[in-house]
Amino acid sequence: MIFLGVVFSRLLQAVKLQRDAFVWMDFNDRATGDAAILVAITQVLIALGLGTSFFDLLKPLTLVQLLIGALFTWVVYSGAVYLVSRFLLDGTGQYAIYLRITGFAYPTLLLIVFTSILVSNTTLALALGGAWFVVVVAHGLMYTVDLPRPKSFLAAIGGFVVVVTVQAIFGSILAF
Protein backbone atom coordinates (compact mmCIF):
# COMPACT_ATOMS: atom_id res chain seq x y z
CA MET A 1 0.00 0.00 0.00
CA ILE A 2 1.29 3.43 -0.89
CA PHE A 3 1.18 6.08 1.78
CA LEU A 4 0.80 9.21 -0.32
CA GLY A 5 1.27 11.47 2.68
CA VAL A 6 4.83 10.21 3.10
CA VAL A 7 5.54 10.44 -0.62
CA PHE A 8 4.25 13.99 -0.95
CA SER A 9 6.03 14.99 2.24
CA ARG A 10 9.32 13.69 0.83
CA LEU A 11 8.53 15.34 -2.50
CA LEU A 12 8.12 18.72 -0.81
CA GLN A 13 11.34 18.16 1.12
CA ALA A 14 13.17 17.34 -2.13
CA VAL A 15 11.79 20.43 -3.86
CA LYS A 16 12.96 22.49 -0.89
CA LEU A 17 16.38 20.78 -1.20
CA GLN A 18 16.22 19.30 2.29
CA ARG A 19 18.79 16.60 2.93
CA ASP A 20 16.36 14.28 4.78
CA ALA A 21 14.38 13.55 1.62
CA PHE A 22 17.45 12.40 -0.28
CA VAL A 23 18.74 10.29 2.61
CA TRP A 24 15.28 8.68 2.85
CA MET A 25 15.46 7.89 -0.90
CA ASP A 26 18.88 6.34 -0.45
CA PHE A 27 17.69 3.89 2.22
CA ASN A 28 14.12 3.20 1.06
CA ASP A 29 13.84 0.71 -1.80
CA ARG A 30 10.14 1.48 -2.23
CA ALA A 31 11.02 5.03 -3.21
CA THR A 32 11.77 3.87 -6.78
CA GLY A 33 8.13 2.86 -7.28
CA ASP A 34 6.99 6.09 -5.66
CA ALA A 35 9.24 8.00 -8.06
CA ALA A 36 7.69 6.18 -11.04
CA ILE A 37 4.22 7.19 -9.86
CA LEU A 38 5.35 10.82 -9.53
CA VAL A 39 6.77 10.71 -13.06
CA ALA A 40 3.49 9.37 -14.47
CA ILE A 41 1.30 11.89 -12.62
CA THR A 42 3.58 14.76 -13.59
CA GLN A 43 3.57 13.80 -17.26
CA VAL A 44 -0.23 13.70 -17.35
CA LEU A 45 -0.39 17.14 -15.70
CA ILE A 46 2.20 18.55 -18.12
CA ALA A 47 0.22 17.20 -21.08
CA LEU A 48 -2.97 18.79 -19.77
CA GLY A 49 -1.15 22.06 -19.08
CA LEU A 50 0.33 22.20 -22.58
CA GLY A 51 -3.01 21.77 -24.29
CA THR A 52 -3.82 18.06 -24.53
CA SER A 53 -7.51 17.66 -23.87
CA PHE A 54 -8.76 15.53 -21.03
CA PHE A 55 -10.78 13.45 -23.50
CA ASP A 56 -7.66 12.73 -25.56
CA LEU A 57 -6.01 11.39 -22.41
CA LEU A 58 -8.91 9.01 -21.91
CA LYS A 59 -7.94 7.26 -25.14
CA PRO A 60 -5.83 4.28 -24.09
CA LEU A 61 -3.31 4.61 -26.92
CA THR A 62 -2.66 8.29 -26.18
CA LEU A 63 -2.30 7.69 -22.46
CA VAL A 64 0.01 4.70 -22.94
CA GLN A 65 2.21 6.65 -25.38
CA LEU A 66 2.40 9.54 -22.93
CA LEU A 67 3.33 7.34 -20.00
CA ILE A 68 5.87 5.28 -21.94
CA GLY A 69 7.48 8.51 -23.16
CA ALA A 70 7.68 9.83 -19.61
CA LEU A 71 9.14 6.62 -18.21
CA PHE A 72 11.60 6.44 -21.11
CA THR A 73 12.74 10.00 -20.45
CA TRP A 74 13.08 9.25 -16.74
CA VAL A 75 15.16 6.12 -17.32
CA VAL A 76 17.37 7.74 -19.97
CA TYR A 77 17.98 10.87 -17.90
CA SER A 78 18.79 8.82 -14.80
CA GLY A 79 21.10 6.60 -16.84
CA ALA A 80 22.88 9.58 -18.38
CA VAL A 81 23.41 11.19 -14.98
CA TYR A 82 24.56 7.86 -13.56
CA LEU A 83 27.10 7.33 -16.35
CA VAL A 84 28.43 10.90 -16.18
CA SER A 85 28.60 10.81 -12.40
CA ARG A 86 30.12 7.35 -11.99
CA PHE A 87 32.51 7.14 -14.90
CA LEU A 88 33.48 10.73 -15.64
CA LEU A 89 33.20 12.45 -12.27
CA ASP A 90 34.09 9.63 -9.83
CA GLY A 91 30.70 9.55 -8.11
CA THR A 92 29.38 6.61 -6.13
CA GLY A 93 26.02 4.91 -5.68
CA GLN A 94 23.83 2.45 -7.52
CA TYR A 95 21.61 3.28 -10.49
CA ALA A 96 18.48 2.98 -8.30
CA ILE A 97 19.32 6.07 -6.25
CA TYR A 98 19.68 8.07 -9.47
CA LEU A 99 16.22 6.87 -10.52
CA ARG A 100 14.77 7.91 -7.17
CA ILE A 101 16.35 11.35 -7.15
CA THR A 102 15.27 12.02 -10.71
CA GLY A 103 11.76 10.73 -10.09
CA PHE A 104 11.25 12.93 -7.07
CA ALA A 105 12.64 15.92 -8.99
CA TYR A 106 10.36 15.25 -11.97
CA PRO A 107 7.33 17.22 -10.66
CA THR A 108 9.42 20.40 -10.84
CA LEU A 109 9.13 20.04 -14.63
CA LEU A 110 5.60 21.39 -14.22
CA LEU A 111 7.34 24.76 -14.39
CA ILE A 112 7.65 24.13 -18.14
CA VAL A 113 3.89 24.71 -18.40
CA PHE A 114 4.17 28.10 -16.73
CA THR A 115 7.29 29.20 -18.59
CA SER A 116 5.74 28.23 -21.93
CA ILE A 117 2.91 30.65 -21.16
CA LEU A 118 5.36 33.48 -20.46
CA VAL A 119 8.00 32.72 -23.10
CA SER A 120 7.17 32.04 -26.76
CA ASN A 121 10.54 30.42 -27.54
CA THR A 122 10.16 26.67 -26.90
CA THR A 123 13.86 26.07 -26.23
CA LEU A 124 14.03 28.92 -23.72
CA ALA A 125 10.83 27.73 -22.00
CA LEU A 126 12.30 24.23 -21.72
CA ALA A 127 15.57 25.54 -20.30
CA LEU A 128 13.86 27.82 -17.77
CA GLY A 129 11.32 25.17 -16.80
CA GLY A 130 13.98 22.51 -16.41
CA ALA A 131 16.29 24.67 -14.30
CA TRP A 132 14.74 23.77 -10.94
CA PHE A 133 14.71 20.11 -11.96
CA VAL A 134 18.47 20.25 -12.54
CA VAL A 135 18.99 22.02 -9.20
CA VAL A 136 17.02 19.35 -7.30
CA VAL A 137 18.89 16.52 -9.02
CA ALA A 138 22.25 18.19 -8.36
CA HIS A 139 21.48 18.60 -4.67
CA GLY A 140 20.34 14.98 -4.48
CA LEU A 141 23.66 13.90 -5.97
CA MET A 142 25.58 16.02 -3.47
CA TYR A 143 23.78 14.40 -0.55
CA THR A 144 23.65 10.78 -1.68
CA VAL A 145 26.57 10.01 -3.99
CA ASP A 146 29.14 12.33 -2.45
CA LEU A 147 29.76 14.57 -5.43
CA PRO A 148 30.98 18.11 -4.78
CA ARG A 149 28.65 20.89 -5.91
CA PRO A 150 30.34 21.68 -9.27
CA LYS A 151 30.47 18.01 -10.28
CA SER A 152 26.88 17.34 -9.21
CA PHE A 153 25.64 20.27 -11.30
CA LEU A 154 27.77 19.13 -14.23
CA ALA A 155 26.27 15.63 -14.02
CA ALA A 156 22.69 16.96 -13.74
CA ILE A 157 23.13 19.36 -16.66
CA GLY A 158 24.91 16.69 -18.70
CA GLY A 159 21.97 14.34 -18.22
CA PHE A 160 19.55 17.07 -19.29
CA VAL A 161 21.55 17.73 -22.46
CA VAL A 162 21.63 13.99 -23.27
CA VAL A 163 17.85 13.66 -22.85
CA VAL A 164 17.08 16.69 -25.00
CA THR A 165 19.46 15.36 -27.67
CA VAL A 166 17.96 11.84 -27.59
CA GLN A 167 14.43 13.26 -27.80
CA ALA A 168 15.43 15.47 -30.74
CA ILE A 169 16.95 12.48 -32.54
CA PHE A 170 13.90 10.26 -31.93
CA GLY A 171 11.58 13.13 -32.82
CA SER A 172 13.30 13.59 -36.16
CA ILE A 173 13.32 9.84 -36.85
CA LEU A 174 9.61 9.55 -36.06
CA ALA A 175 8.87 12.50 -38.35
CA PHE A 176 9.78 10.32 -41.36
PDB file of C-alpha atoms in Angstrom:
ATOM      1  CA  MET A   1       0.000   0.000   0.000  1.00  0.00           C
ATOM      2  CA  ILE A   2       1.292   3.434  -0.887  1.00  0.00           C
ATOM      3  CA  PHE A   3       1.180   6.076   1.778  1.00  0.00           C
ATOM      4  CA  LEU A   4       0.799   9.210  -0.321  1.00  0.00           C
ATOM      5  CA  GLY A   5       1.267  11.467   2.683  1.00  0.00           C
ATOM      6  CA  VAL A   6       4.825  10.213   3.104  1.00  0.00           C
ATOM      7  CA  VAL A   7       5.540  10.436  -0.624  1.00  0.00           C
ATOM      8  CA  PHE A   8       4.253  13.992  -0.946  1.00  0.00           C
ATOM      9  CA  SER A   9       6.025  14.990   2.243  1.00  0.00           C
ATOM     10  CA  ARG A  10       9.319  13.689   0.829  1.00  0.00           C
ATOM     11  CA  LEU A  11       8.526  15.341  -2.504  1.00  0.00           C
ATOM     12  CA  LEU A  12       8.119  18.715  -0.808  1.00  0.00           C
ATOM     13  CA  GLN A  13      11.336  18.158   1.120  1.00  0.00           C
ATOM     14  CA  ALA A  14      13.171  17.341  -2.127  1.00  0.00           C
ATOM     15  CA  VAL A  15      11.787  20.430  -3.863  1.00  0.00           C
ATOM     16  CA  LYS A  16      12.963  22.491  -0.889  1.00  0.00           C
ATOM     17  CA  LEU A  17      16.379  20.783  -1.197  1.00  0.00           C
ATOM     18  CA  GLN A  18      16.224  19.299   2.291  1.00  0.00           C
ATOM     19  CA  ARG A  19      18.788  16.597   2.927  1.00  0.00           C
ATOM     20  CA  ASP A  20      16.363  14.284   4.778  1.00  0.00           C
ATOM     21  CA  ALA A  21      14.384  13.554   1.617  1.00  0.00           C
ATOM     22  CA  PHE A  22      17.455  12.401  -0.282  1.00  0.00           C
ATOM     23  CA  VAL A  23      18.740  10.292   2.612  1.00  0.00           C
ATOM     24  CA  TRP A  24      15.282   8.675   2.849  1.00  0.00           C
ATOM     25  CA  MET A  25      15.457   7.887  -0.897  1.00  0.00           C
ATOM     26  CA  ASP A  26      18.881   6.337  -0.448  1.00  0.00           C
ATOM     27  CA  PHE A  27      17.695   3.892   2.217  1.00  0.00           C
ATOM     28  CA  ASN A  28      14.121   3.203   1.061  1.00  0.00           C
ATOM     29  CA  ASP A  29      13.841   0.707  -1.800  1.00  0.00           C
ATOM     30  CA  ARG A  30      10.139   1.475  -2.226  1.00  0.00           C
ATOM     31  CA  ALA A  31      11.022   5.033  -3.209  1.00  0.00           C
ATOM     32  CA  THR A  32      11.765   3.867  -6.776  1.00  0.00           C
ATOM     33  CA  GLY A  33       8.126   2.864  -7.282  1.00  0.00           C
ATOM     34  CA  ASP A  34       6.993   6.090  -5.659  1.00  0.00           C
ATOM     35  CA  ALA A  35       9.237   8.000  -8.057  1.00  0.00           C
ATOM     36  CA  ALA A  36       7.687   6.179 -11.038  1.00  0.00           C
ATOM     37  CA  ILE A  37       4.222   7.193  -9.855  1.00  0.00           C
ATOM     38  CA  LEU A  38       5.350  10.817  -9.526  1.00  0.00           C
ATOM     39  CA  VAL A  39       6.771  10.714 -13.060  1.00  0.00           C
ATOM     40  CA  ALA A  40       3.490   9.375 -14.467  1.00  0.00           C
ATOM     41  CA  ILE A  41       1.303  11.886 -12.622  1.00  0.00           C
ATOM     42  CA  THR A  42       3.581  14.764 -13.589  1.00  0.00           C
ATOM     43  CA  GLN A  43       3.571  13.799 -17.263  1.00  0.00           C
ATOM     44  CA  VAL A  44      -0.230  13.701 -17.351  1.00  0.00           C
ATOM     45  CA  LEU A  45      -0.388  17.139 -15.699  1.00  0.00           C
ATOM     46  CA  ILE A  46       2.195  18.555 -18.123  1.00  0.00           C
ATOM     47  CA  ALA A  47       0.221  17.198 -21.079  1.00  0.00           C
ATOM     48  CA  LEU A  48      -2.969  18.793 -19.771  1.00  0.00           C
ATOM     49  CA  GLY A  49      -1.150  22.063 -19.080  1.00  0.00           C
ATOM     50  CA  LEU A  50       0.329  22.195 -22.576  1.00  0.00           C
ATOM     51  CA  GLY A  51      -3.015  21.767 -24.290  1.00  0.00           C
ATOM     52  CA  THR A  52      -3.818  18.062 -24.534  1.00  0.00           C
ATOM     53  CA  SER A  53      -7.511  17.662 -23.870  1.00  0.00           C
ATOM     54  CA  PHE A  54      -8.761  15.527 -21.033  1.00  0.00           C
ATOM     55  CA  PHE A  55     -10.779  13.446 -23.495  1.00  0.00           C
ATOM     56  CA  ASP A  56      -7.659  12.729 -25.560  1.00  0.00           C
ATOM     57  CA  LEU A  57      -6.007  11.388 -22.412  1.00  0.00           C
ATOM     58  CA  LEU A  58      -8.915   9.013 -21.911  1.00  0.00           C
ATOM     59  CA  LYS A  59      -7.935   7.258 -25.141  1.00  0.00           C
ATOM     60  CA  PRO A  60      -5.834   4.276 -24.086  1.00  0.00           C
ATOM     61  CA  LEU A  61      -3.310   4.615 -26.921  1.00  0.00           C
ATOM     62  CA  THR A  62      -2.664   8.290 -26.182  1.00  0.00           C
ATOM     63  CA  LEU A  63      -2.297   7.688 -22.459  1.00  0.00           C
ATOM     64  CA  VAL A  64       0.005   4.699 -22.939  1.00  0.00           C
ATOM     65  CA  GLN A  65       2.213   6.645 -25.379  1.00  0.00           C
ATOM     66  CA  LEU A  66       2.397   9.543 -22.933  1.00  0.00           C
ATOM     67  CA  LEU A  67       3.328   7.335 -19.997  1.00  0.00           C
ATOM     68  CA  ILE A  68       5.872   5.279 -21.938  1.00  0.00           C
ATOM     69  CA  GLY A  69       7.477   8.505 -23.155  1.00  0.00           C
ATOM     70  CA  ALA A  70       7.680   9.828 -19.606  1.00  0.00           C
ATOM     71  CA  LEU A  71       9.141   6.622 -18.209  1.00  0.00           C
ATOM     72  CA  PHE A  72      11.599   6.435 -21.111  1.00  0.00           C
ATOM     73  CA  THR A  73      12.743  10.004 -20.452  1.00  0.00           C
ATOM     74  CA  TRP A  74      13.080   9.252 -16.736  1.00  0.00           C
ATOM     75  CA  VAL A  75      15.156   6.121 -17.316  1.00  0.00           C
ATOM     76  CA  VAL A  76      17.371   7.741 -19.974  1.00  0.00           C
ATOM     77  CA  TYR A  77      17.984  10.871 -17.895  1.00  0.00           C
ATOM     78  CA  SER A  78      18.790   8.819 -14.802  1.00  0.00           C
ATOM     79  CA  GLY A  79      21.104   6.604 -16.841  1.00  0.00           C
ATOM     80  CA  ALA A  80      22.876   9.579 -18.382  1.00  0.00           C
ATOM     81  CA  VAL A  81      23.413  11.194 -14.984  1.00  0.00           C
ATOM     82  CA  TYR A  82      24.562   7.860 -13.557  1.00  0.00           C
ATOM     83  CA  LEU A  83      27.100   7.333 -16.350  1.00  0.00           C
ATOM     84  CA  VAL A  84      28.432  10.898 -16.182  1.00  0.00           C
ATOM     85  CA  SER A  85      28.602  10.811 -12.402  1.00  0.00           C
ATOM     86  CA  ARG A  86      30.123   7.354 -11.992  1.00  0.00           C
ATOM     87  CA  PHE A  87      32.505   7.141 -14.904  1.00  0.00           C
ATOM     88  CA  LEU A  88      33.476  10.735 -15.639  1.00  0.00           C
ATOM     89  CA  LEU A  89      33.201  12.454 -12.266  1.00  0.00           C
ATOM     90  CA  ASP A  90      34.088   9.634  -9.827  1.00  0.00           C
ATOM     91  CA  GLY A  91      30.695   9.548  -8.108  1.00  0.00           C
ATOM     92  CA  THR A  92      29.378   6.606  -6.129  1.00  0.00           C
ATOM     93  CA  GLY A  93      26.024   4.913  -5.681  1.00  0.00           C
ATOM     94  CA  GLN A  94      23.828   2.448  -7.516  1.00  0.00           C
ATOM     95  CA  TYR A  95      21.605   3.282 -10.487  1.00  0.00           C
ATOM     96  CA  ALA A  96      18.483   2.977  -8.303  1.00  0.00           C
ATOM     97  CA  ILE A  97      19.324   6.069  -6.254  1.00  0.00           C
ATOM     98  CA  TYR A  98      19.685   8.068  -9.470  1.00  0.00           C
ATOM     99  CA  LEU A  99      16.224   6.870 -10.522  1.00  0.00           C
ATOM    100  CA  ARG A 100      14.769   7.905  -7.169  1.00  0.00           C
ATOM    101  CA  ILE A 101      16.352  11.355  -7.150  1.00  0.00           C
ATOM    102  CA  THR A 102      15.271  12.024 -10.712  1.00  0.00           C
ATOM    103  CA  GLY A 103      11.757  10.727 -10.095  1.00  0.00           C
ATOM    104  CA  PHE A 104      11.251  12.932  -7.075  1.00  0.00           C
ATOM    105  CA  ALA A 105      12.642  15.924  -8.989  1.00  0.00           C
ATOM    106  CA  TYR A 106      10.363  15.253 -11.973  1.00  0.00           C
ATOM    107  CA  PRO A 107       7.334  17.220 -10.662  1.00  0.00           C
ATOM    108  CA  THR A 108       9.418  20.396 -10.841  1.00  0.00           C
ATOM    109  CA  LEU A 109       9.128  20.044 -14.635  1.00  0.00           C
ATOM    110  CA  LEU A 110       5.598  21.389 -14.219  1.00  0.00           C
ATOM    111  CA  LEU A 111       7.344  24.758 -14.387  1.00  0.00           C
ATOM    112  CA  ILE A 112       7.648  24.128 -18.136  1.00  0.00           C
ATOM    113  CA  VAL A 113       3.895  24.706 -18.401  1.00  0.00           C
ATOM    114  CA  PHE A 114       4.172  28.098 -16.732  1.00  0.00           C
ATOM    115  CA  THR A 115       7.295  29.197 -18.586  1.00  0.00           C
ATOM    116  CA  SER A 116       5.743  28.230 -21.926  1.00  0.00           C
ATOM    117  CA  ILE A 117       2.912  30.652 -21.164  1.00  0.00           C
ATOM    118  CA  LEU A 118       5.363  33.479 -20.460  1.00  0.00           C
ATOM    119  CA  VAL A 119       7.996  32.721 -23.099  1.00  0.00           C
ATOM    120  CA  SER A 120       7.173  32.035 -26.755  1.00  0.00           C
ATOM    121  CA  ASN A 121      10.542  30.417 -27.542  1.00  0.00           C
ATOM    122  CA  THR A 122      10.156  26.669 -26.900  1.00  0.00           C
ATOM    123  CA  THR A 123      13.858  26.070 -26.231  1.00  0.00           C
ATOM    124  CA  LEU A 124      14.029  28.916 -23.715  1.00  0.00           C
ATOM    125  CA  ALA A 125      10.827  27.734 -22.001  1.00  0.00           C
ATOM    126  CA  LEU A 126      12.297  24.227 -21.723  1.00  0.00           C
ATOM    127  CA  ALA A 127      15.569  25.544 -20.297  1.00  0.00           C
ATOM    128  CA  LEU A 128      13.860  27.820 -17.774  1.00  0.00           C
ATOM    129  CA  GLY A 129      11.318  25.174 -16.797  1.00  0.00           C
ATOM    130  CA  GLY A 130      13.982  22.514 -16.412  1.00  0.00           C
ATOM    131  CA  ALA A 131      16.294  24.669 -14.305  1.00  0.00           C
ATOM    132  CA  TRP A 132      14.740  23.775 -10.941  1.00  0.00           C
ATOM    133  CA  PHE A 133      14.709  20.107 -11.957  1.00  0.00           C
ATOM    134  CA  VAL A 134      18.471  20.254 -12.542  1.00  0.00           C
ATOM    135  CA  VAL A 135      18.989  22.023  -9.196  1.00  0.00           C
ATOM    136  CA  VAL A 136      17.025  19.354  -7.298  1.00  0.00           C
ATOM    137  CA  VAL A 137      18.889  16.519  -9.023  1.00  0.00           C
ATOM    138  CA  ALA A 138      22.252  18.185  -8.362  1.00  0.00           C
ATOM    139  CA  HIS A 139      21.478  18.596  -4.670  1.00  0.00           C
ATOM    140  CA  GLY A 140      20.341  14.981  -4.481  1.00  0.00           C
ATOM    141  CA  LEU A 141      23.658  13.897  -5.967  1.00  0.00           C
ATOM    142  CA  MET A 142      25.578  16.023  -3.473  1.00  0.00           C
ATOM    143  CA  TYR A 143      23.779  14.396  -0.549  1.00  0.00           C
ATOM    144  CA  THR A 144      23.646  10.777  -1.680  1.00  0.00           C
ATOM    145  CA  VAL A 145      26.569  10.008  -3.989  1.00  0.00           C
ATOM    146  CA  ASP A 146      29.141  12.332  -2.447  1.00  0.00           C
ATOM    147  CA  LEU A 147      29.765  14.568  -5.434  1.00  0.00           C
ATOM    148  CA  PRO A 148      30.978  18.107  -4.784  1.00  0.00           C
ATOM    149  CA  ARG A 149      28.646  20.891  -5.912  1.00  0.00           C
ATOM    150  CA  PRO A 150      30.338  21.677  -9.271  1.00  0.00           C
ATOM    151  CA  LYS A 151      30.474  18.013 -10.280  1.00  0.00           C
ATOM    152  CA  SER A 152      26.882  17.345  -9.210  1.00  0.00           C
ATOM    153  CA  PHE A 153      25.638  20.266 -11.299  1.00  0.00           C
ATOM    154  CA  LEU A 154      27.775  19.125 -14.227  1.00  0.00           C
ATOM    155  CA  ALA A 155      26.270  15.628 -14.018  1.00  0.00           C
ATOM    156  CA  ALA A 156      22.691  16.959 -13.740  1.00  0.00           C
ATOM    157  CA  ILE A 157      23.133  19.357 -16.660  1.00  0.00           C
ATOM    158  CA  GLY A 158      24.910  16.685 -18.704  1.00  0.00           C
ATOM    159  CA  GLY A 159      21.970  14.339 -18.225  1.00  0.00           C
ATOM    160  CA  PHE A 160      19.548  17.074 -19.288  1.00  0.00           C
ATOM    161  CA  VAL A 161      21.555  17.726 -22.460  1.00  0.00           C
ATOM    162  CA  VAL A 162      21.633  13.993 -23.267  1.00  0.00           C
ATOM    163  CA  VAL A 163      17.847  13.655 -22.846  1.00  0.00           C
ATOM    164  CA  VAL A 164      17.083  16.687 -24.996  1.00  0.00           C
ATOM    165  CA  THR A 165      19.459  15.358 -27.666  1.00  0.00           C
ATOM    166  CA  VAL A 166      17.963  11.844 -27.591  1.00  0.00           C
ATOM    167  CA  GLN A 167      14.434  13.265 -27.796  1.00  0.00           C
ATOM    168  CA  ALA A 168      15.427  15.472 -30.740  1.00  0.00           C
ATOM    169  CA  ILE A 169      16.946  12.476 -32.538  1.00  0.00           C
ATOM    170  CA  PHE A 170      13.905  10.262 -31.926  1.00  0.00           C
ATOM    171  CA  GLY A 171      11.585  13.132 -32.822  1.00  0.00           C
ATOM    172  CA  SER A 172      13.302  13.591 -36.162  1.00  0.00           C
ATOM    173  CA  ILE A 173      13.318   9.843 -36.854  1.00  0.00           C
ATOM    174  CA  LEU A 174       9.608   9.546 -36.059  1.00  0.00           C
ATOM    175  CA  ALA A 175       8.865  12.499 -38.352  1.00  0.00           C
ATOM    176  CA  PHE A 176       9.781  10.323 -41.362  1.00  0.00           C
TER     177      PHE A 176
END
